Amino acid sequence: MPAISINLMDFNAFAQYTACHHSYHICNDETKDILIDDLEMHFIELEKIRIGDIRKLRKSERWIAYFSHQCSDEEREVLAMSEPAIKEAMKCEMYFTQDEKLRRKYEIQEKARRDYISMMHNIEKSRTEGWQKGLEEGRAEGREEGRAEGREEGRAEGRKEGREEGRLEERKRLTEQTVATMLQEGLSHELIARIMGLPEETVQAIAAVQSAPAAE
């Protein structure tokens, strides 16, 4: 069964191209032979879309236009009249936006995704800043006379291990905090595990800690 990935991007990832649609396959680096035809990856840059006459668009172009910010509600109605699948998609979208419970779950998942991205960014920033600070300190210490080589190496290794432990602790704390928030909102352990990329056992362990009575 073919595996097709379709990625709708609200930004321009391929500045070297003017087209909005790019498709990729896995191929041999030297011969360019495609490894398998059943695996496709499509990237659609919504900002590059230029919509002309809605009625003259091909089927694939209609779907791209439907997701574009440039497409008005009236134009989407025209698309729905010409394409039954798009009409069905519009019905699902209306149902979703009117269901408070579904919309709330989506907002929680989206917030968890953004929090995770922000957490990883902060960890990477801290690592870069820590490395730069350690490098500067190492150079300063290296210029000081009378420093024993063993002490210098030990201090550098200690700083490295300390920074790594700090990053791991911060990552663990933020992950547990995000999972706890999602548990409070009623998301299932399985769904939280998929969103956060964690083993379900880890989510269950965090849930057990959250539900345990506080010590008096």
XYZ file of C-alpha atoms in Angstrom:
216
model
C 0.000 0.000 0.000
C 1.453 3.407 -0.960
C 2.610 5.723 1.829
C 2.053 9.364 0.855
C 3.021 12.289 3.086
C 1.395 15.669 2.314
C 2.851 18.656 4.186
C 0.999 21.976 4.058
C 3.400 24.759 5.057
C 2.400 28.316 5.934
C 5.911 29.502 5.075
C 8.418 29.248 2.221
C 10.837 26.393 2.821
C 12.223 26.201 -0.726
C 13.373 29.712 -1.573
C 15.180 28.441 -4.680
C 11.902 27.463 -6.365
C 8.964 29.557 -7.535
C 6.524 26.629 -7.722
C 4.408 25.939 -4.639
C 4.305 22.132 -4.929
C 7.365 19.896 -4.533
C 7.371 16.083 -4.505
C 10.198 13.807 -3.370
C 11.070 10.109 -3.431
C 13.906 8.111 -1.873
C 16.550 7.480 -4.508
C 20.140 6.344 -4.927
C 22.560 9.261 -4.381
C 24.763 8.242 -7.329
C 22.442 6.720 -9.939
C 19.293 8.630 -8.894
C 17.307 5.388 -9.219
C 14.134 5.528 -7.125
C 14.210 2.984 -4.320
C 10.442 2.475 -4.144
C 7.529 4.070 -5.981
C 5.100 3.564 -3.101
C 6.709 6.217 -0.888
C 6.080 9.871 -1.726
C 6.620 13.107 0.183
C 4.809 16.234 -0.976
C 5.482 19.759 0.302
C 3.051 22.584 -0.498
C 4.068 26.173 0.282
C 0.793 28.031 0.758
C 2.377 31.496 0.501
C 3.453 30.812 -3.095
C -0.024 29.889 -4.316
C -1.510 32.204 -6.943
C -5.202 31.511 -7.533
C -6.703 32.401 -10.894
C -10.093 31.229 -12.153
C -11.400 28.714 -9.601
C -13.449 26.920 -12.253
C -10.397 26.146 -14.394
C -8.275 24.516 -11.696
C -7.278 20.861 -11.894
C -8.371 18.494 -9.100
C -5.091 18.703 -7.178
C -5.036 22.498 -7.595
C -8.553 22.737 -6.145
C -7.402 21.113 -2.924
C -4.381 23.400 -2.697
C -6.616 26.421 -3.281
C -9.019 25.207 -0.587
C -6.276 25.322 2.059
C -4.850 28.648 0.851
C -5.473 31.840 2.822
C -6.046 33.586 -0.487
C -9.210 31.567 -1.143
C -12.363 33.412 -0.053
C -15.433 31.748 1.456
C -17.309 32.319 -1.788
C -14.532 30.626 -3.772
C -14.545 27.680 -1.375
C -18.267 27.289 -1.997
C -17.539 27.117 -5.726
C -14.860 24.491 -5.086
C -17.274 22.458 -2.967
C -19.861 22.488 -5.747
C -17.318 21.169 -8.259
C -15.632 18.589 -5.993
C -17.721 16.304 -3.692
C -14.696 15.451 -1.507
C -14.060 19.141 -0.815
C -17.742 19.564 0.050
C -17.409 16.750 2.574
C -14.252 18.365 3.994
C -16.129 21.646 4.466
C -18.871 19.819 6.382
C -16.278 18.227 8.683
C -14.608 21.596 9.220
C -17.906 23.239 10.156
C -18.732 20.391 12.546
C -15.310 20.659 14.172
C -15.432 24.430 14.685
C -18.906 24.207 16.230
C -17.978 21.423 18.664
C -16.504 23.073 21.760
C -15.099 19.813 23.154
C -13.295 18.861 19.942
C -11.932 22.361 19.478
C -10.671 22.407 23.078
C -8.821 19.109 22.572
C -7.223 20.471 19.418
C -6.118 23.625 21.221
C -4.554 21.535 24.021
C -2.682 19.366 21.538
C -1.473 22.419 19.612
C -0.330 24.114 22.840
C 1.535 20.945 23.866
C 3.248 20.850 20.484
C 4.301 24.504 20.712
C 5.471 24.069 24.319
C 7.590 21.083 23.287
C 9.169 23.014 20.400
C 9.853 25.966 22.724
C 11.351 23.629 25.327
C 13.714 22.057 22.791
C 14.702 25.516 21.530
C 15.487 26.707 25.061
C 17.520 23.579 25.769
C 19.530 24.064 22.591
C 20.020 27.763 23.414
C 21.189 26.914 26.928
C 23.582 24.323 25.562
C 25.077 26.808 23.089
C 25.416 29.528 25.715
C 26.898 27.057 28.191
C 29.408 25.811 25.653
C 30.469 29.354 24.776
C 30.831 30.308 28.435
C 32.801 27.169 29.165
C 35.063 27.847 26.197
C 35.771 31.386 27.366
C 36.423 30.232 30.908
C 38.681 27.475 29.643
C 40.732 29.935 27.609
C 41.045 32.296 30.565
C 42.113 29.492 32.851
C 44.526 28.228 30.219
C 46.287 31.597 30.215
C 46.736 31.545 33.949
C 50.116 30.260 35.018
C 50.651 27.524 37.539
C 47.389 25.658 36.769
C 47.827 21.949 37.126
C 46.778 20.096 33.999
C 44.856 17.493 35.959
C 42.794 20.105 37.818
C 41.974 21.925 34.604
C 40.791 18.797 32.869
C 38.766 17.783 35.909
C 37.056 21.162 36.112
C 36.202 21.125 32.405
C 34.764 17.628 32.671
C 32.822 18.591 35.777
C 31.288 21.611 34.037
C 30.352 19.463 31.066
C 28.655 16.830 33.205
C 26.911 19.471 35.298
C 25.486 21.246 32.252
C 24.297 17.957 30.776
C 22.602 16.949 34.033
C 20.963 20.365 34.241
C 19.604 20.105 30.702
C 18.227 16.618 31.361
C 16.542 17.743 34.575
C 14.998 20.773 32.855
C 13.769 18.654 29.958
C 12.260 16.129 32.383
C 10.569 18.857 34.431
C 8.998 20.558 31.396
C 7.868 17.241 29.937
C 6.195 16.208 33.208
C 4.554 19.621 33.472
C 3.136 19.406 29.937
C 1.889 15.843 30.460
C 0.251 16.847 33.746
C -1.612 19.686 32.013
C -2.872 17.358 29.292
C -3.974 14.812 31.911
C -5.956 17.513 33.698
C -7.733 18.284 30.428
C -8.863 14.671 30.153
C -6.686 13.430 27.270
C -6.062 9.689 27.221
C -2.671 8.201 28.106
C -2.334 6.780 24.582
C -3.022 10.149 22.909
C -0.609 12.001 25.211
C 2.088 9.415 24.497
C 1.663 9.921 20.737
C 1.732 13.712 20.982
C 4.783 13.860 23.245
C 6.654 10.934 21.671
C 6.839 9.124 25.015
C 6.281 5.490 26.019
C 2.761 5.050 27.366
C 4.288 3.608 30.561
C 5.996 6.963 31.186
C 2.674 8.809 30.882
C 1.064 6.308 33.257
C 3.862 6.852 35.792
C 3.396 10.638 35.658
C -0.371 10.159 36.029
C 0.190 7.985 39.098
C 2.344 10.683 40.717
C -0.238 13.367 39.928
C -3.087 11.319 41.423
C -1.174 10.319 44.570
C -2.384 12.116 47.749
C -0.052 14.787 49.037
C 1.953 13.859 52.131
C 0.791 15.595 55.277
